[in-house]
Coordinates of C-alpha atoms in Angstrom, one line a residue:
Chain T
M644 CA -6.0 -45.2 35.3
N645 CA -9.1 -46.9 34.7
K646 CA -10.3 -46.1 38.1
R647 CA -9.1 -42.6 38.0
D648 CA -10.7 -41.9 34.7
D649 CA -13.9 -43.3 36.6
Q650 CA -14.3 -40.5 38.7
V651 CA -13.5 -37.7 36.3
N652 CA -16.1 -39.5 34.6
N653 CA -18.5 -39.5 37.1
E654 CA -18.2 -35.7 37.8
G655 CA -17.4 -34.5 34.1
T656 CA -20.4 -36.2 32.7
A657 CA -23.3 -34.4 34.2
T658 CA -23.4 -31.7 31.7
E659 CA -20.0 -32.1 29.6
E660 CA -21.3 -34.2 26.3
R661 CA -20.4 -31.7 24.6
S662 CA -16.4 -33.1 24.4
L663 CA -15.7 -35.9 21.6
P664 CA -16.9 -39.3 22.5
H665 CA -14.0 -41.0 21.9
R666 CA -12.1 -38.4 24.2
R667 CA -14.1 -38.5 27.1
V668 CA -11.9 -36.3 30.4
H669 CA -9.0 -37.9 30.5
L670 CA -6.3 -36.2 32.2
H671 CA -3.5 -36.0 29.6
S672 CA -1.3 -38.8 30.3
E673 CA 2.6 -38.5 31.6
H674 CA 1.9 -37.5 35.1
Q675 CA -1.5 -39.5 35.7
Q676 CA 0.0 -42.6 34.4
Q677 CA 2.9 -42.1 37.3
G678 CA 0.5 -40.8 39.9
E679 CA 3.0 -39.1 41.4
Q680 CA 3.2 -35.4 43.1
K681 CA 4.4 -32.4 41.0
P682 CA 6.7 -30.7 43.4
A683 CA 5.2 -27.3 44.6
D684 CA 8.4 -26.1 44.4
M685 CA 9.1 -25.8 40.6
P686 CA 10.7 -22.7 38.8
I687 CA 8.5 -20.2 38.2
S688 CA 7.6 -18.1 34.8
I689 CA 5.8 -15.5 36.1
S690 CA 4.1 -14.3 39.3
I691 CA 1.2 -12.3 39.3
Q692 CA 1.2 -10.7 42.6
G693 CA -2.4 -8.6 43.5
L694 CA -3.4 -8.2 40.0
N695 CA -6.8 -6.2 39.7
A696 CA -8.1 -5.1 36.1
Y697 CA -10.2 -2.4 34.8
Y698 CA -12.0 -1.3 32.0
G699 CA -12.7 2.3 32.9
K700 CA -14.4 2.6 36.8
F701 CA -15.3 -1.1 36.5
R702 CA -12.9 -3.6 37.6
A703 CA -12.8 -7.0 35.4
V704 CA -10.2 -8.6 37.7
K705 CA -10.3 -8.1 41.0
N706 CA -6.7 -9.0 42.8
I707 CA -5.2 -11.8 41.9
T708 CA -2.4 -13.8 42.6
L709 CA -0.8 -16.6 41.2
D710 CA 2.6 -17.5 40.2
I711 CA 2.7 -19.8 36.6
K712 CA 5.5 -22.2 36.8
A713 CA 7.6 -22.4 33.9
K714 CA 7.8 -25.0 31.3
Q715 CA 4.0 -26.6 32.1
V716 CA 0.4 -26.3 30.9
T717 CA -2.1 -23.8 33.2
S718 CA -5.4 -23.7 32.4
V719 CA -7.7 -21.2 33.6
I720 CA -11.3 -21.6 33.5
G721 CA -13.9 -20.9 34.9
P722 CA -17.9 -19.3 33.5
S723 CA -18.4 -16.6 31.0
G724 CA -17.3 -13.3 32.0
C725 CA -15.2 -14.2 34.8
G726 CA -12.4 -12.0 33.6
K727 CA -10.6 -14.9 32.2
S728 CA -8.9 -13.5 28.7
T729 CA -9.2 -10.3 30.7
M730 CA -6.2 -11.5 33.1
L731 CA -4.8 -14.0 30.1
R732 CA -4.6 -10.1 28.4
C733 CA -3.0 -8.4 31.3
L734 CA -0.2 -10.7 31.5
N735 CA 1.8 -9.6 28.1
R736 CA -0.2 -5.8 28.8
M737 CA -2.6 -6.2 25.7
H738 CA -5.3 -5.0 27.9
E739 CA -4.2 -1.5 27.9
E740 CA -4.5 -1.7 24.0
T741 CA -8.5 -2.1 25.0
Q742 CA -10.1 1.3 25.2
N743 CA -9.5 2.3 28.9
G744 CA -8.6 -0.4 29.6
R745 CA -5.9 -0.6 32.4
T746 CA -4.0 -2.7 35.2
D747 CA -2.7 -2.4 38.8
G748 CA -0.7 -4.7 40.5
K749 CA 2.5 -6.6 39.9
V750 CA 3.3 -9.4 36.7
L751 CA 6.9 -10.3 37.5
L752 CA 8.6 -12.5 34.3
D753 CA 11.3 -14.3 36.4
D754 CA 11.4 -11.4 39.0
E755 CA 11.2 -8.8 37.1
D756 CA 7.6 -6.5 36.8
I757 CA 6.6 -5.9 32.9
Y758 CA 4.8 -2.9 34.3
D759 CA 7.4 -1.3 35.7
K760 CA 7.7 2.6 33.7
R761 CA 11.2 1.9 32.4
V762 CA 9.4 -1.6 30.9
D763 CA 8.1 -0.9 26.9
P764 CA 5.2 -3.6 26.6
V765 CA 7.0 -4.4 23.0
A766 CA 9.6 -5.8 24.7
V767 CA 7.3 -8.2 27.0
R768 CA 5.3 -9.3 24.0
R769 CA 8.0 -10.7 22.3
K770 CA 8.9 -12.2 25.9
I771 CA 5.6 -13.2 26.3
G772 CA 3.4 -14.4 23.0
M773 CA -0.4 -14.7 22.3
V774 CA -2.8 -16.0 20.5
F775 CA -6.4 -15.4 19.8
Q776 CA -9.3 -16.8 20.0
K777 CA -10.4 -16.6 16.0
P778 CA -7.4 -17.1 13.7
N779 CA -5.7 -14.0 12.8
P780 CA -3.6 -14.4 10.1
F781 CA -2.5 -11.3 7.9
P782 CA -4.3 -11.3 5.0
T783 CA -1.8 -9.9 3.0
M784 CA 0.8 -11.8 3.6
S785 CA 2.0 -15.1 2.8
V786 CA 2.1 -18.1 4.1
F787 CA 6.0 -17.7 4.5
D788 CA 5.4 -13.8 5.0
N789 CA 3.0 -14.8 8.3
V790 CA 5.7 -16.9 9.9
V791 CA 7.9 -14.9 9.8
A792 CA 5.9 -11.5 10.4
G793 CA 6.9 -10.6 14.8
F794 CA 10.3 -11.8 13.1
K795 CA 10.5 -9.4 10.7
L796 CA 8.7 -6.2 11.2
N797 CA 11.1 -6.4 14.7
R798 CA 13.9 -5.4 12.7
F799 CA 15.2 -3.2 9.8
W800 CA 17.0 -6.3 8.3
V801 CA 17.4 -9.7 7.8
N802 CA 19.1 -12.1 6.4
K803 CA 17.6 -14.4 3.4
S804 CA 18.9 -17.6 4.4
E805 CA 17.8 -17.8 8.3
L806 CA 14.9 -16.1 7.4
A807 CA 13.8 -19.4 5.6
D808 CA 15.4 -21.9 8.4
R809 CA 13.1 -19.7 10.7
V810 CA 10.1 -20.2 9.2
E811 CA 10.7 -24.1 8.3
L812 CA 11.3 -24.3 12.4
A813 CA 8.8 -22.8 13.4
L814 CA 6.4 -24.2 11.1
K815 CA 7.6 -27.5 12.5
Q816 CA 7.3 -26.6 16.1
A817 CA 3.8 -25.4 14.9
S818 CA 3.3 -29.0 13.3
L819 CA 2.4 -26.8 10.3
W820 CA 5.3 -27.7 7.8
D821 CA 3.8 -30.8 6.5
E822 CA 0.5 -29.6 5.4
V823 CA 2.0 -26.4 3.6
K824 CA 5.4 -26.4 2.6
D825 CA 4.4 -26.8 -0.8
K826 CA 2.3 -23.8 -0.4
L827 CA 4.6 -21.1 2.2
N828 CA 3.9 -18.8 -1.0
Q829 CA 0.1 -19.0 -1.1
S830 CA -2.2 -16.7 1.2
G831 CA -2.1 -17.5 4.7
M832 CA -6.2 -17.4 4.5
A833 CA -5.9 -20.1 2.1
L834 CA -5.4 -22.8 4.7
S835 CA -8.3 -24.6 6.9
G836 CA -9.1 -23.3 10.1
G837 CA -6.9 -25.4 12.4
Q838 CA -4.3 -25.0 10.1
Q839 CA -4.5 -20.7 10.0
Q840 CA -4.8 -21.3 14.0
R841 CA -1.4 -23.6 14.2
L842 CA 0.0 -21.1 11.5
C843 CA -0.9 -18.3 14.4
I844 CA 1.2 -20.8 16.8
A845 CA 3.6 -20.8 14.7
R846 CA 3.8 -17.1 14.3
T847 CA 4.1 -16.8 17.7
L848 CA 6.8 -19.0 18.4
A849 CA 9.3 -17.7 15.8
V850 CA 10.1 -14.6 17.9
E851 CA 11.4 -17.0 20.0
P852 CA 9.0 -16.3 23.5
E853 CA 9.5 -17.9 26.7
V854 CA 5.8 -17.5 27.5
V855 CA 2.5 -18.2 24.8
L856 CA -0.7 -17.5 26.2
M857 CA -3.6 -18.9 24.6
D858 CA -7.0 -17.0 24.3
E859 CA -9.3 -20.2 23.8
P860 CA -7.3 -21.1 21.0
C861 CA -10.2 -24.5 19.7
S862 CA -13.4 -22.4 20.5
A863 CA -13.3 -21.6 16.4
L864 CA -12.4 -24.8 15.3
D865 CA -13.4 -28.3 14.6
P866 CA -13.7 -31.5 16.6
V867 CA -10.4 -32.7 14.6
A868 CA -8.7 -29.4 15.2
T869 CA -9.2 -29.0 18.5
L870 CA -7.0 -32.7 18.8
K871 CA -4.0 -31.6 16.6
I872 CA -4.0 -28.3 18.8
E873 CA -4.1 -30.2 21.8
D874 CA -2.0 -32.3 20.6
L875 CA 0.5 -29.5 19.8
I876 CA 0.9 -27.6 23.1
R877 CA 1.4 -31.0 25.0
Q878 CA 4.7 -30.6 22.4
L879 CA 5.1 -27.0 23.4
T880 CA 5.3 -27.2 27.0
S881 CA 9.0 -28.8 26.9
K882 CA 10.1 -25.6 25.7
Y883 CA 7.8 -23.2 26.9
T884 CA 5.6 -21.8 29.2
I885 CA 2.0 -21.9 28.5
V886 CA -1.0 -19.7 30.1
I887 CA -4.7 -21.0 28.3
V888 CA -8.1 -19.6 28.8
T889 CA -10.6 -22.3 27.8
H890 CA -14.1 -23.1 28.7
N891 CA -14.2 -26.4 27.8
M892 CA -13.0 -27.7 31.2
Q893 CA -12.0 -31.5 29.3
Q894 CA -9.6 -29.4 27.3
A895 CA -8.1 -27.5 30.8
A896 CA -8.2 -31.3 31.9
R897 CA -7.0 -33.4 29.3
V898 CA -3.9 -30.4 28.3
S899 CA -2.6 -28.7 31.5
D900 CA -0.3 -29.7 34.3
W901 CA -2.1 -27.2 36.6
T902 CA -5.5 -25.4 36.7
T903 CA -6.6 -22.2 37.8
F904 CA -10.5 -21.6 38.7
L905 CA -11.9 -18.3 38.2
L906 CA -15.6 -16.9 39.5
M907 CA -17.2 -13.8 39.2
G908 CA -17.8 -11.9 42.4
D909 CA -20.8 -9.9 44.2
D910 CA -19.0 -7.1 42.5
R911 CA -18.9 -8.7 39.1
A912 CA -14.9 -8.7 39.3
G913 CA -13.2 -11.8 38.4
E914 CA -11.1 -13.7 41.9
L915 CA -9.4 -16.4 41.7
I916 CA -11.0 -19.0 43.5
E917 CA -8.6 -22.4 43.3
Y918 CA -5.6 -22.6 42.0
G919 CA -3.6 -26.1 41.6
E920 CA -2.4 -29.2 39.9
T921 CA -4.9 -30.3 37.1
K922 CA -5.2 -33.6 39.2
Q923 CA -6.2 -32.4 41.8
L924 CA -7.8 -29.8 40.8
F925 CA -10.0 -31.8 38.5
T926 CA -10.8 -35.1 41.5
N927 CA -10.4 -33.7 45.0
P928 CA -11.5 -29.8 44.3
K929 CA -10.0 -27.9 47.8
D930 CA -13.2 -24.9 47.0
E931 CA -16.7 -26.4 46.8
R932 CA -17.7 -23.9 44.7
T933 CA -14.7 -25.0 42.4
E934 CA -17.3 -28.7 42.6
A935 CA -19.8 -26.8 41.4
Y936 CA -18.6 -26.4 38.8
I937 CA -16.2 -28.9 37.0
T938 CA -19.6 -31.0 38.0
G939 CA -21.4 -28.5 36.2
R940 CA -23.6 -27.6 38.8
F941 CA -23.3 -23.4 37.5
G942 CA -21.8 -21.9 34.6
Chain D
M470 CA -66.6 -21.0 5.4
A471 CA -64.2 -22.4 2.9
T472 CA -64.7 -25.8 1.4
A473 CA -63.1 -29.0 2.2
T474 CA -61.1 -29.4 -0.7
Q475 CA -59.8 -25.5 -0.8
S476 CA -56.0 -24.8 0.4
K477 CA -55.9 -22.4 3.7
L478 CA -53.0 -21.2 2.2
H479 CA -55.0 -19.9 -1.0
V480 CA -55.8 -15.9 1.0
T481 CA -57.8 -14.4 -1.3
D482 CA -59.5 -11.5 0.5
L483 CA -59.1 -7.5 0.1
H484 CA -56.0 -7.3 2.3
F485 CA -53.9 -9.8 0.3
R486 CA -55.2 -8.2 -3.0
R487 CA -54.4 -4.5 -1.6
R488 CA -50.8 -5.6 -0.3
K489 CA -50.0 -7.1 -3.7
I490 CA -50.6 -4.5 -5.7
A491 CA -49.1 -2.0 -3.4
D492 CA -46.2 -4.3 -3.3
R493 CA -46.1 -3.7 -7.3
L494 CA -46.6 -0.1 -7.3
A495 CA -43.9 0.2 -5.2
F496 CA -41.2 -1.6 -6.8
I497 CA -42.6 -0.4 -10.0
A498 CA -41.7 3.4 -8.5
L499 CA -38.5 2.2 -7.6
S500 CA -37.1 0.7 -10.6
A501 CA -38.5 4.2 -12.2
C502 CA -36.4 5.9 -9.8
A503 CA -33.2 4.3 -10.7
G504 CA -33.8 3.9 -14.3
I505 CA -34.3 7.5 -14.1
T506 CA -30.7 8.1 -12.6
V507 CA -29.4 5.6 -15.6
F508 CA -31.1 7.4 -18.2
M509 CA -30.1 10.6 -17.3
L510 CA -26.6 9.2 -16.7
L511 CA -26.6 7.6 -20.0
I512 CA -28.0 10.8 -22.0
I513 CA -25.2 13.0 -20.3
L514 CA -22.0 10.5 -21.2
S515 CA -23.8 10.2 -24.7
Y516 CA -24.4 13.0 -25.6
I517 CA -20.6 13.8 -24.3
F518 CA -19.6 11.1 -26.9
Y519 CA -21.1 11.7 -29.5
K520 CA -20.4 16.0 -29.5
G521 CA -16.6 14.9 -27.9
A522 CA -15.5 11.7 -29.7
T523 CA -16.0 12.7 -33.0
Q524 CA -14.5 15.6 -32.5
I525 CA -10.7 14.4 -31.1
D526 CA -7.1 13.3 -33.3
W527 CA -3.9 12.8 -32.8
N528 CA -3.6 16.7 -32.8
F529 CA -6.1 17.9 -30.8
L530 CA -4.3 15.8 -27.8
T531 CA -0.8 17.2 -29.1
A532 CA -0.9 20.5 -30.2
L533 CA -0.8 23.6 -28.6
P534 CA -4.0 26.3 -29.3
K535 CA -4.8 28.3 -31.9
P536 CA -5.2 31.7 -32.1
A537 CA -8.0 32.4 -32.0
G538 CA -10.2 32.4 -34.8
E539 CA -8.1 30.1 -36.3
P540 CA -8.8 26.5 -37.0
G541 CA -7.3 23.9 -35.1
G542 CA -5.7 23.6 -32.3
G543 CA -5.2 21.1 -29.4
I544 CA -5.4 20.9 -25.6
R545 CA -1.8 20.0 -25.2
N546 CA -0.9 22.5 -22.9
A547 CA -3.9 21.6 -20.9
L548 CA -4.0 18.6 -20.2
I549 CA -0.3 18.3 -19.2
G550 CA -1.1 21.3 -17.1
S551 CA -4.0 19.3 -15.1
V552 CA -1.6 16.0 -15.0
I553 CA 1.2 18.3 -12.7
I554 CA -1.3 20.0 -11.3
V555 CA -3.4 17.3 -9.8
A556 CA -0.1 14.8 -9.5
L557 CA 1.4 17.6 -7.1
A558 CA -2.0 18.7 -5.5
S559 CA -2.0 14.4 -4.3
L560 CA 1.8 14.5 -3.2
M561 CA 0.4 17.5 -0.8
A562 CA -3.1 15.7 0.0
M563 CA -1.8 11.9 0.0
P564 CA 0.2 12.3 3.4
I565 CA -1.6 15.3 5.5
G566 CA -5.4 12.9 4.6
I567 CA -4.0 9.5 5.3
G568 CA -2.0 10.6 8.1
T569 CA -4.8 12.5 9.8
A570 CA -6.9 9.1 8.9
I571 CA -4.2 7.0 10.9
F572 CA -4.4 9.9 13.6
L573 CA -8.0 9.2 14.1
N574 CA -8.8 6.1 13.5
E575 CA -5.4 4.9 15.7
F576 CA -5.3 6.8 18.6
P577 CA -8.9 7.7 19.1
S578 CA -9.4 11.0 21.2
F579 CA -12.5 11.5 21.7
W580 CA -13.2 15.1 21.3
V581 CA -9.9 15.9 19.2
G582 CA -11.1 12.8 16.6
R583 CA -15.0 14.1 17.1
A584 CA -13.6 17.4 15.6
I585 CA -11.3 16.9 13.0
R586 CA -13.5 14.5 11.8
F587 CA -16.3 17.4 11.8
L588 CA -14.3 20.0 10.0
A589 CA -13.6 17.9 7.4
D590 CA -17.3 16.8 6.8
V591 CA -18.0 20.5 6.6
L592 CA -14.2 20.7 4.9
T593 CA -16.0 18.6 1.6
A594 CA -18.8 21.2 1.7
V595 CA -17.5 24.4 1.8
P596 CA -17.8 25.7 -2.2
S597 CA -14.2 25.2 -4.3
I598 CA -15.1 29.0 -5.8
V599 CA -14.5 29.7 -1.3
V600 CA -11.4 27.2 -2.1
G601 CA -10.4 29.2 -4.7
L602 CA -10.7 32.3 -3.0
A603 CA -8.8 31.3 0.5
V604 CA -5.9 30.1 -2.0
Y605 CA -5.5 32.7 -3.8
T606 CA -5.1 35.1 -0.5
L607 CA -2.4 33.2 1.2
V608 CA -0.7 31.8 -2.1
V609 CA -1.5 33.8 -5.3
R610 CA -1.2 37.7 -3.7
P611 CA 1.9 37.1 -1.7
M612 CA 3.6 35.1 -4.8
G613 CA 2.7 38.0 -6.7
S614 CA 1.0 36.0 -9.6
F615 CA -1.1 33.2 -10.7
S616 CA 0.6 29.6 -10.5
G617 CA 0.4 26.1 -10.6
F618 CA 1.6 25.6 -7.6
S619 CA -1.6 27.4 -6.0
G620 CA -3.8 25.6 -8.7
S621 CA -2.4 22.3 -6.6
V622 CA -3.2 24.0 -3.3
A623 CA -6.1 24.2 -3.9
Y624 CA -7.2 20.9 -5.4
A625 CA -5.5 20.0 -2.7
F626 CA -8.0 21.9 0.1
I627 CA -10.0 20.2 -2.0
M628 CA -8.8 16.6 -1.9
I629 CA -7.8 16.3 1.8
P630 CA -11.1 15.8 3.7
I631 CA -12.4 13.4 0.4
I632 CA -8.9 11.5 1.8
I633 CA -9.5 11.8 5.8
I634 CA -12.9 10.4 5.5
T635 CA -12.3 7.5 2.7
A636 CA -9.2 6.4 4.7
Q637 CA -10.7 6.8 7.8
E638 CA -13.3 4.6 6.9
A639 CA -10.8 2.3 5.4
L640 CA -8.7 2.1 8.2
R641 CA -12.4 1.2 10.6
L642 CA -12.9 -1.9 8.1
V643 CA -9.8 -3.6 8.7
P644 CA -10.8 -5.7 11.7
S645 CA -8.8 -5.1 14.9
N646 CA -7.4 -8.9 16.0
L647 CA -5.4 -8.1 13.2
R648 CA -3.6 -4.5 14.9
E649 CA -3.5 -7.1 18.4
A650 CA -1.8 -10.1 16.6
S651 CA 0.5 -8.1 15.1
L652 CA 0.8 -6.0 19.2
A653 CA 1.3 -9.0 20.6
L654 CA 4.0 -10.6 18.4
G655 CA 5.9 -7.2 19.9
V656 CA 5.9 -5.2 16.7
P657 CA 5.5 -1.5 17.8
R658 CA 2.7 0.2 16.5
W659 CA 3.5 2.4 14.2
R660 CA 5.4 -0.6 12.1
T661 CA 1.5 -2.4 12.9
I662 CA 0.2 0.7 10.7
L663 CA 2.5 0.7 8.1
M664 CA 3.1 -3.0 7.5
I665 CA -0.9 -4.7 8.7
V666 CA -2.8 -1.6 8.4
L667 CA -1.8 0.4 6.2
P668 CA -1.6 -2.9 3.2
V669 CA -4.8 -4.2 4.6
S670 CA -7.1 -1.4 3.9
S671 CA -4.9 0.0 0.7
R672 CA -7.5 -1.3 -1.9
A673 CA -10.0 1.1 0.0
L674 CA -7.0 4.0 0.9
L675 CA -6.6 3.6 -3.4
T676 CA -9.8 4.2 -3.9
G677 CA -10.1 7.5 -1.6
L678 CA -7.3 8.7 -3.7
I679 CA -9.0 8.2 -7.0
L680 CA -12.3 9.5 -5.4
A681 CA -10.0 12.2 -4.4
V682 CA -8.4 13.0 -7.9
A683 CA -11.7 12.5 -9.8
R684 CA -13.3 15.5 -7.7
A685 CA -10.6 17.6 -8.1
L686 CA -9.6 17.4 -12.0
G687 CA -13.1 18.5 -12.9
E688 CA -13.0 21.9 -10.7
T689 CA -13.3 24.7 -12.4
A690 CA -13.8 27.2 -10.2
P691 CA -10.7 27.4 -8.1
M692 CA -8.9 27.6 -10.9
L693 CA -10.0 30.6 -12.5
F694 CA -7.8 32.5 -10.0
T695 CA -5.1 29.9 -9.1
S696 CA -3.6 28.3 -11.5
F697 CA -5.5 30.2 -13.9
G698 CA -4.7 29.6 -17.5
N699 CA -1.7 29.4 -20.3
A700 CA -2.1 29.2 -24.2
F701 CA 1.5 28.2 -24.1
G702 CA 2.7 24.7 -22.8
N703 CA 3.7 25.2 -19.8
V704 CA 5.8 22.7 -17.1
N705 CA 6.6 25.4 -15.1
I706 CA 5.0 24.9 -12.0
S707 CA 5.1 28.8 -10.8
K708 CA 4.2 30.9 -14.1
P709 CA 0.3 30.4 -14.6
T710 CA -0.9 27.0 -16.0
A711 CA -3.7 25.9 -18.4
T712 CA -6.1 22.8 -17.3
V713 CA -8.6 20.4 -19.3
P714 CA -11.8 22.2 -17.0
V715 CA -11.0 25.8 -17.2
V716 CA -10.2 25.1 -20.8
I717 CA -14.3 23.6 -21.6
Y718 CA -15.3 26.4 -19.8
R719 CA -13.5 29.3 -21.4
Y720 CA -14.2 27.5 -25.1
A721 CA -17.3 26.7 -24.2
T722 CA -19.0 30.2 -23.1
G723 CA -16.4 31.6 -26.0
P724 CA -17.8 32.8 -29.9
Y725 CA -17.0 30.5 -31.9
D726 CA -18.4 26.8 -32.6
D727 CA -14.3 25.8 -33.2
W728 CA -13.8 26.2 -29.6
H729 CA -17.1 24.7 -28.5
S730 CA -16.0 22.1 -30.3
Q731 CA -13.5 21.3 -29.0
A732 CA -14.6 22.1 -25.5
W733 CA -16.7 18.6 -26.1
A734 CA -13.8 17.2 -27.1
A735 CA -12.0 18.1 -23.9
A736 CA -15.4 17.1 -22.1
F737 CA -15.0 13.6 -22.9
I738 CA -11.5 12.9 -22.4
L739 CA -11.9 14.7 -18.7
V740 CA -14.8 11.8 -18.6
G741 CA -12.7 10.2 -20.1
V742 CA -10.0 9.9 -18.2
I743 CA -12.4 9.8 -14.8
L744 CA -13.8 6.7 -16.3
L745 CA -11.0 4.8 -16.9
A746 CA -9.2 5.9 -13.5
S747 CA -11.8 4.5 -11.7
I748 CA -12.1 0.9 -13.9
I749 CA -7.6 0.8 -13.0
T750 CA -8.6 0.6 -9.7
R751 CA -11.0 -1.8 -10.4
F752 CA -9.4 -4.2 -12.0
V753 CA -5.9 -4.2 -12.3
I754 CA -4.3 -3.0 -8.3
R755 CA -5.2 -5.4 -6.8
S756 CA -3.9 -7.1 -3.5
K757 CA -1.8 -10.3 -4.3
F758 CA -4.1 -12.4 -3.0
D759 CA -7.3 -11.4 -4.2
E760 CA -9.3 -14.3 -6.2

């Protein structure tokens, strides 16, 4: 264990001193301790096939093919502007909400193409939830209403006691229940930044998605709040498939089972450079550009 | 050369002094502008208060007008008429105005949006007497008589562009990440607009409505040939109906001293109601979580 830690540290510390001192790069523990290889044929949740994403004429993401494993955490890393977030937003059809945003290629959720003409994006988003960079609780709603917002706004009529149960469950799943159980009727905006972000996670979980996409969920948070969210992500992986975009490599190393490395090509479109088990990608990258990036030679 | 003890920060040259004087002058000139504005406003308000407030009693508010030359009488007919006509106009203008603003903001399409916004801007600048003329031709003539309803249509014409412009600004201020958050939860777009976007901007929307109401309340010209006027208490919107600004106009230009003072009193009430409306929007109707 120590040996492996050192290895990562040697490579990581060159430029990556942003991490907390007591939380140097170390891969999240389970697999590392057991040292076992993850099977390559794990069940697949989302299969991305030849995905391109455009803003008007500009292609931001180029020909990405990638299988995201079910009930695993997959991180997406890469330098700024390499299309990480755009790619993520293609996975629940949020990209098309951007002005001039369009995509081609296939994204299969359990073998069903979410870009099929007969598929309603609303239905896709109920199965594939999303947490954003900046905590964005609904300002006119209480903590309680925030949690059930998605759940309630999807229905015309709801049972009061069912609602309360759901709020408690979702807040417990998001490790927020103990902190807010006495202020469920206060504004969501009254919480701290980290709590707000966990509230947003609870809100997403309350809809009971299969996949949770996270777009740099900690970049607006302080280190302590960041750690809480990371712990939470590890807990959630037993039930949910998680895809997390991060510009923090230590975070990718800490929370994810699988890592995807994107890089901007000559035409400024983001391409998939390497995809593999997090441990392997960080300790023994196959592509020299990945190695250059994780050792801090650019980006 | 400065002496050794002199601070190098103590600048005393001509440039510096000229700059200081210019600064002073600019400050004085600008405060004078602000002062004149406030002064004029206060003069108008206090004169209306002085001339009007003294004339008001319960009878003035609740009685119908007396025949010309007889002392006493009130403006009940005009108060009720104004309320009915403006309320009806709001009912017409609000859905159309806010609906248009939602369309412009949530479904941005370059040409259509720009064109509608331009038309709304033009419409706010259309003189209200022209609006009255149009409504006279489109509503009063076909219906065959002056009516409160036609007055409401004229007011609605005046209110709609104001509501569109204020509502569009209000909706634009709703952070797009809230819309995205809602959409990402699988909430359909129409419910996102209804449950997230409108509540967040409710206060600004309401301010816009009040602004439009306040503007309409005082409009006289279009009422002259739409709702016309009525000396009897009338609540039937298909009949001619009295409104406060028309009463002010008639009384103020009439030959009797008694009418003049009643015009002042009516003016006071009009200003008071508009002022009250603004204050109420600011203080009473707040979103649940405002501190």
